[in-house]
Coordinates of C-alpha atoms in Angstrom, one line a residue:
M1 CA -17.8 -176.7 1.5
T2 CA -20.0 -179.8 1.8
S3 CA -19.0 -182.9 3.8
K4 CA -18.5 -184.7 0.5
Q5 CA -16.1 -182.1 -0.7
L6 CA -14.2 -182.2 2.6
Y7 CA -13.7 -185.9 2.4
M8 CA -12.7 -185.7 -1.3
H9 CA -10.2 -183.0 -0.5
Q10 CA -8.6 -185.3 2.0
A11 CA -8.3 -187.9 -0.7
L12 CA -6.8 -185.4 -3.2
K13 CA -4.3 -184.1 -0.6
K14 CA -3.1 -187.6 0.1
A15 CA -2.7 -188.3 -3.7
W16 CA -0.6 -185.1 -4.1
K17 CA 2.0 -186.6 -1.7
Y18 CA 2.8 -189.1 -4.5
Q19 CA 2.4 -186.8 -7.5
L20 CA 4.6 -188.0 -10.4
R21 CA 6.2 -190.7 -8.2
T22 CA 3.6 -193.1 -9.6
Y23 CA 4.8 -192.5 -13.2
P24 CA 3.6 -193.8 -15.6
N25 CA 0.4 -194.2 -13.6
P26 CA -1.7 -191.3 -12.4
A27 CA -1.7 -190.1 -8.8
V28 CA -4.9 -191.3 -7.1
G29 CA -6.2 -191.0 -3.5
C30 CA -8.9 -192.9 -1.7
L31 CA -10.8 -192.4 1.6
I32 CA -13.3 -194.8 3.2
L33 CA -16.0 -194.0 5.7
Y34 CA -17.5 -196.7 8.0
H35 CA -20.5 -195.5 10.0
N36 CA -19.4 -191.9 9.2
E37 CA -15.9 -192.4 10.6
I38 CA -12.8 -192.3 8.5
V39 CA -11.2 -195.8 8.6
A40 CA -8.8 -195.5 5.6
L41 CA -7.0 -192.7 3.7
E42 CA -4.5 -194.0 1.2
A43 CA -2.9 -193.2 -2.2
H44 CA -1.3 -195.1 -5.0
Q45 CA 2.4 -194.9 -4.3
K46 CA 4.3 -196.7 -7.1
A47 CA 3.6 -198.1 -10.5
G48 CA 3.2 -201.9 -10.4
T49 CA 2.0 -201.9 -6.8
S50 CA -1.4 -201.9 -5.2
H51 CA -3.7 -199.0 -6.3
A52 CA -5.2 -196.5 -3.9
E53 CA -8.5 -198.3 -3.6
V54 CA -6.8 -201.6 -2.7
L55 CA -4.6 -200.0 -0.1
A56 CA -7.7 -198.2 1.4
F57 CA -9.8 -201.4 1.6
I58 CA -6.9 -203.2 3.3
S59 CA -6.6 -200.3 5.8
A60 CA -10.3 -200.3 6.3
Y61 CA -10.3 -204.0 7.0
E62 CA -7.6 -203.6 9.6
N63 CA -9.4 -200.8 11.4
I64 CA -12.8 -202.4 11.3
S65 CA -11.7 -205.9 12.3
Q66 CA -8.8 -204.7 14.6
T67 CA -6.7 -207.3 12.8
K68 CA -3.4 -206.7 11.1
I69 CA -2.7 -208.4 7.7
D70 CA 0.4 -210.7 7.5
F71 CA 1.4 -210.0 3.9
D72 CA 2.8 -207.2 1.8
R73 CA -0.1 -204.8 1.1
F74 CA 1.8 -203.4 -1.9
D75 CA 1.6 -206.8 -3.6
A76 CA -1.4 -206.1 -5.7
Q77 CA -2.3 -209.7 -6.4
K78 CA -2.1 -210.9 -2.8
A79 CA -4.1 -207.8 -1.7
H80 CA -6.8 -208.5 -4.2
D81 CA -7.0 -212.2 -3.4
F82 CA -7.3 -211.4 0.3
L83 CA -10.0 -208.8 -0.1
L84 CA -11.9 -211.2 -2.4
S85 CA -11.8 -213.9 0.3
L86 CA -13.6 -211.8 2.9
E87 CA -17.3 -212.4 3.7
E88 CA -19.5 -210.8 1.1
D89 CA -21.0 -208.0 3.1
F90 CA -17.9 -207.0 5.1
F91 CA -17.8 -203.5 3.5
A92 CA -21.5 -203.1 3.0
D93 CA -21.7 -200.1 5.4
C94 CA -18.7 -198.3 3.8
V95 CA -18.7 -195.2 1.6
V96 CA -15.7 -194.9 -0.7
Y97 CA -14.3 -191.6 -2.0
V98 CA -11.8 -191.9 -4.8
T99 CA -10.2 -189.2 -6.9
L100 CA -10.4 -191.2 -10.2
E101 CA -12.8 -193.7 -11.6
P102 CA -11.7 -197.2 -10.5
C103 CA -9.8 -198.8 -13.4
S104 CA -11.4 -201.5 -15.5
H105 CA -8.0 -202.3 -17.1
V106 CA -6.0 -205.5 -16.2
G107 CA -2.3 -204.9 -16.5
K108 CA 0.5 -205.2 -13.9
T109 CA -2.2 -205.2 -11.3
P110 CA -5.8 -206.6 -11.4
S111 CA -8.8 -204.4 -12.1
C112 CA -9.9 -202.1 -9.2
A113 CA -13.4 -201.7 -10.7
S114 CA -14.0 -205.5 -10.6
L115 CA -12.7 -205.7 -7.0
V116 CA -14.8 -202.8 -5.7
A117 CA -17.9 -204.1 -7.6
H118 CA -17.4 -207.5 -5.8
L119 CA -16.9 -205.9 -2.4
K120 CA -20.1 -203.9 -2.8
P121 CA -19.7 -200.9 -0.5
K122 CA -22.8 -198.8 0.2
K123 CA -21.7 -196.0 -2.2
V124 CA -18.7 -194.9 -4.3
I125 CA -18.1 -191.2 -4.8
I126 CA -15.8 -190.4 -7.7
A127 CA -14.2 -187.0 -8.4
T128 CA -13.6 -187.6 -12.2
L129 CA -14.0 -190.3 -14.8
D130 CA -11.0 -192.1 -16.2
P131 CA -10.2 -190.3 -19.5
I132 CA -8.2 -193.2 -21.0
K133 CA -10.1 -195.4 -23.3
G134 CA -9.8 -199.0 -22.2
H135 CA -9.3 -198.0 -18.6
D136 CA -12.7 -196.4 -18.3
G137 CA -15.9 -198.3 -17.7
G138 CA -15.5 -198.7 -13.9
V139 CA -18.7 -196.9 -13.1
K140 CA -20.6 -199.2 -15.4
Q141 CA -19.2 -202.3 -13.6
L142 CA -20.1 -200.9 -10.2
E143 CA -23.6 -200.0 -11.2
E144 CA -24.2 -203.4 -12.8
Q145 CA -23.5 -204.9 -9.4
G146 CA -25.9 -202.6 -7.7
V147 CA -23.4 -200.2 -6.2
E148 CA -24.6 -196.6 -5.9
V149 CA -22.2 -194.2 -7.7
E150 CA -21.8 -190.4 -7.7
V151 CA -19.4 -188.7 -10.0
G152 CA -18.2 -185.1 -10.1
V153 CA -17.3 -184.1 -6.5
C154 CA -14.3 -181.8 -6.7
Q155 CA -13.8 -182.6 -10.4
K156 CA -11.8 -179.5 -11.2
E157 CA -9.3 -180.2 -8.5
A158 CA -9.1 -183.9 -9.5
L159 CA -8.3 -182.9 -13.1
E160 CA -5.5 -180.7 -11.9
L161 CA -4.0 -183.6 -10.0
L162 CA -4.4 -185.7 -13.2
E163 CA -2.9 -183.2 -15.6
P164 CA 0.6 -184.7 -15.9
F165 CA -0.9 -188.2 -16.6
L166 CA -3.0 -186.7 -19.4
I167 CA 0.0 -184.9 -20.9
W168 CA 2.3 -187.8 -21.0
Q169 CA -0.2 -189.9 -22.9
K170 CA 0.6 -187.6 -25.9
R171 CA 4.0 -186.1 -25.3
A172 CA 6.6 -185.4 -22.6
F173 CA 5.4 -183.9 -19.4
V174 CA 8.1 -181.4 -18.5
L175 CA 8.8 -180.4 -14.9
F176 CA 11.3 -177.7 -13.9
K177 CA 12.6 -178.0 -10.3
I178 CA 14.0 -175.0 -8.4
A179 CA 15.2 -174.5 -4.9
Q180 CA 15.5 -171.0 -3.5
T181 CA 15.4 -168.8 -0.4
S182 CA 12.4 -166.8 0.7
N183 CA 13.9 -163.8 -1.0
G184 CA 14.4 -165.7 -4.3
K185 CA 18.2 -166.4 -4.1
I186 CA 19.4 -169.7 -5.6
G187 CA 23.2 -169.7 -4.9
G188 CA 25.4 -170.6 -1.9
G189 CA 25.2 -174.4 -1.7
Y190 CA 22.3 -176.7 -0.6
L191 CA 19.2 -174.6 0.1
S192 CA 16.8 -177.5 0.8
S193 CA 16.0 -179.6 3.8
K194 CA 16.8 -183.3 3.8
E195 CA 13.1 -184.0 3.3
S196 CA 13.1 -181.8 0.2
L197 CA 16.2 -183.5 -1.1
T198 CA 14.7 -186.9 -0.5
H199 CA 11.6 -185.9 -2.5
V200 CA 13.7 -184.7 -5.4
H201 CA 15.6 -188.0 -5.5
Q202 CA 12.2 -189.9 -5.5
L203 CA 11.3 -188.0 -8.6
R204 CA 14.7 -188.6 -10.2
A205 CA 14.2 -192.3 -9.6
V206 CA 11.1 -192.5 -11.8
C207 CA 11.6 -189.8 -14.5
S208 CA 12.4 -190.9 -18.0
K209 CA 15.2 -188.5 -18.4
M210 CA 16.8 -185.7 -16.4
I211 CA 18.0 -182.5 -18.2
I212 CA 20.6 -180.1 -16.8
G213 CA 22.4 -177.1 -18.3
G214 CA 26.0 -177.2 -19.4
E215 CA 27.0 -174.3 -17.3
T216 CA 25.7 -176.0 -14.1
V217 CA 27.8 -179.1 -14.9
R218 CA 30.9 -176.9 -15.5
V219 CA 30.5 -174.8 -12.3
D220 CA 28.8 -177.1 -9.8
R221 CA 30.1 -180.5 -11.0
P222 CA 26.9 -182.3 -9.7
T223 CA 26.5 -186.1 -9.4
L224 CA 22.7 -186.1 -9.8
D225 CA 22.1 -189.5 -8.3
C226 CA 19.4 -190.9 -5.9
R227 CA 21.6 -191.5 -2.9
F228 CA 18.9 -190.3 -0.5
T229 CA 16.5 -193.1 -1.6
G230 CA 18.9 -195.8 -2.8
D231 CA 17.3 -196.0 -6.3
N232 CA 19.1 -196.1 -9.6
A233 CA 20.3 -192.8 -10.9
P234 CA 18.4 -191.2 -13.9
D235 CA 19.8 -191.0 -17.4
I236 CA 21.1 -187.4 -18.0
I237 CA 20.9 -185.0 -20.9
I238 CA 23.3 -182.1 -20.7
Y239 CA 21.8 -179.2 -22.7
S240 CA 24.8 -177.4 -24.2
K241 CA 26.2 -176.1 -27.5
R242 CA 29.7 -177.2 -26.4
D243 CA 30.8 -180.7 -25.4
D244 CA 33.8 -179.8 -23.4
F245 CA 33.0 -181.8 -20.2
K246 CA 35.6 -183.8 -18.5
R247 CA 34.4 -187.4 -18.3
T248 CA 36.2 -187.8 -15.0
I249 CA 33.7 -185.6 -13.1
P250 CA 31.2 -187.4 -10.8
L251 CA 28.3 -187.0 -13.2
F252 CA 29.9 -189.4 -15.7
K253 CA 31.0 -192.0 -13.1
V254 CA 27.6 -193.2 -11.9
K255 CA 27.1 -196.9 -12.9
N256 CA 24.3 -198.0 -15.2
R257 CA 23.4 -194.5 -16.4
E258 CA 23.5 -192.9 -19.8
V259 CA 24.8 -189.3 -20.2
K260 CA 24.3 -187.4 -23.5
V261 CA 25.3 -183.9 -24.5
L262 CA 22.7 -182.4 -26.8
D263 CA 22.2 -178.9 -28.3
K264 CA 18.6 -179.6 -29.4
L265 CA 15.8 -181.2 -27.3
D266 CA 12.8 -183.1 -28.4
F267 CA 9.8 -183.3 -26.1
S268 CA 7.4 -185.1 -28.5
K269 CA 7.8 -188.6 -27.0
P270 CA 5.4 -189.5 -24.2
S271 CA 7.6 -189.4 -21.1
F272 CA 8.3 -187.6 -17.8
I273 CA 11.2 -185.1 -18.1
L274 CA 12.7 -183.6 -15.0
I275 CA 14.8 -180.4 -15.4
E276 CA 17.1 -178.9 -12.8
G277 CA 18.9 -175.7 -13.6
G278 CA 19.4 -172.0 -13.1
E279 CA 18.2 -168.9 -14.8
G280 CA 19.7 -169.7 -18.2
M281 CA 17.9 -173.0 -18.4
L282 CA 14.6 -171.6 -17.2
N283 CA 14.8 -168.9 -19.8
A284 CA 15.9 -171.2 -22.6
L285 CA 13.1 -173.8 -22.0
K286 CA 10.3 -171.8 -20.5
E287 CA 8.1 -172.4 -23.6
D288 CA 8.4 -176.2 -23.1
I289 CA 7.9 -176.4 -19.3
D290 CA 4.5 -177.6 -18.1
W291 CA 4.9 -177.3 -14.3
L292 CA 7.3 -175.7 -11.9
L293 CA 8.2 -177.4 -8.6
Q294 CA 9.6 -175.0 -6.1
Y295 CA 11.2 -175.7 -2.8
Q296 CA 11.4 -172.5 -0.7
T297 CA 13.5 -172.5 2.4
P298 CA 12.8 -170.1 5.3
K299 CA 16.0 -168.1 4.9
L300 CA 17.0 -164.7 3.5
S301 CA 20.2 -164.6 1.6
A302 CA 22.6 -161.9 0.3
H303 CA 23.8 -164.1 -2.6
S304 CA 23.7 -162.4 -6.0
S305 CA 22.0 -165.2 -7.9
P306 CA 18.2 -165.0 -8.4
Y307 CA 15.9 -166.2 -11.2
N308 CA 15.6 -163.1 -13.3
I309 CA 12.7 -164.1 -15.5
D310 CA 9.1 -163.1 -16.2
L311 CA 6.9 -166.2 -15.9
D312 CA 3.2 -166.4 -15.0
L313 CA 2.2 -169.3 -12.8
K314 CA -0.9 -170.8 -11.4
F315 CA -0.4 -172.4 -7.9
L316 CA -1.9 -175.9 -7.8
F317 CA -0.8 -177.4 -4.4
Q318 CA 1.5 -176.7 -1.5
E319 CA 2.8 -178.7 1.4
R320 CA 5.7 -178.7 3.9
K321 CA 8.9 -180.7 3.3
G322 CA 10.7 -180.5 6.6
I323 CA 11.2 -176.8 7.2
D324 CA 10.7 -176.0 3.5
L325 CA 7.5 -175.0 1.6
M326 CA 7.0 -177.0 -1.5
L327 CA 4.9 -175.4 -4.3
W328 CA 3.5 -177.1 -7.4
S329 CA 2.6 -174.6 -10.1
R330 CA 1.4 -174.7 -13.7
V331 CA 3.3 -172.5 -16.2
N332 CA 0.7 -170.4 -18.0

């Protein structure tokens, strides 16, 4: 592996920590070198806030100048204005690694391509071009300002990171979440660490809809809120042929949420759908699932409930969540 690939892998790894949490934006990571030392490693964290490049340049400024900023770095407009106010050659000796072409689009946040072109780092190395028409063109802006650009370092890995974003441009991206022991058991109460539960709630907070099976509602009587993060609870679809649910159970009592009971599902609308369920739900919807998110706890269990299903997966990324191993996989 070359040094360029090593640096880009670090940017990709950082972006994976915020995968799907940036919905409807893509997950993007950015690393900045200054005199061959890493002075910034950041990722876009939430739609409507500063993008990865902006956060990285802010961090690079702080490390190079040894001066802390006195404003909210996630306020995109303030961050852009501050960076544009710096002396013209402040970042002239920096090399920037970014997993996605800097955006030329102006929306809730200013254009990253215009900003980077103005800051004029020594070189910008990009994993993959932006596939969305109207957001692309960042490379052209950089080159027009005399910035050296290289594209295609770790492109395959960058496209895997970008896959949900590409899918929800056309239809629903469907993620099925499971939690299990190391020997594949799913019953017996909470199986996940607090860190895993917090991550699940972060995904619930941004998903378009959350789907759960009717039997899970009847047996487990879940609340399905975001109490670990303090965010608003997601709207719920209960997938069931029978609507025999007591409206007094916790699921129906969460404020400002919609709960529907449906026996048919439509995944044609661009959106992010999160599914939580057992073997029945996984079997029923396996043809519609794009990715599987698995939290595996280091525990063996004698419980009788596994996922009895044949499903081919491709592992995409893994990391630790507390004591758990978290695996992102594509359903093949």
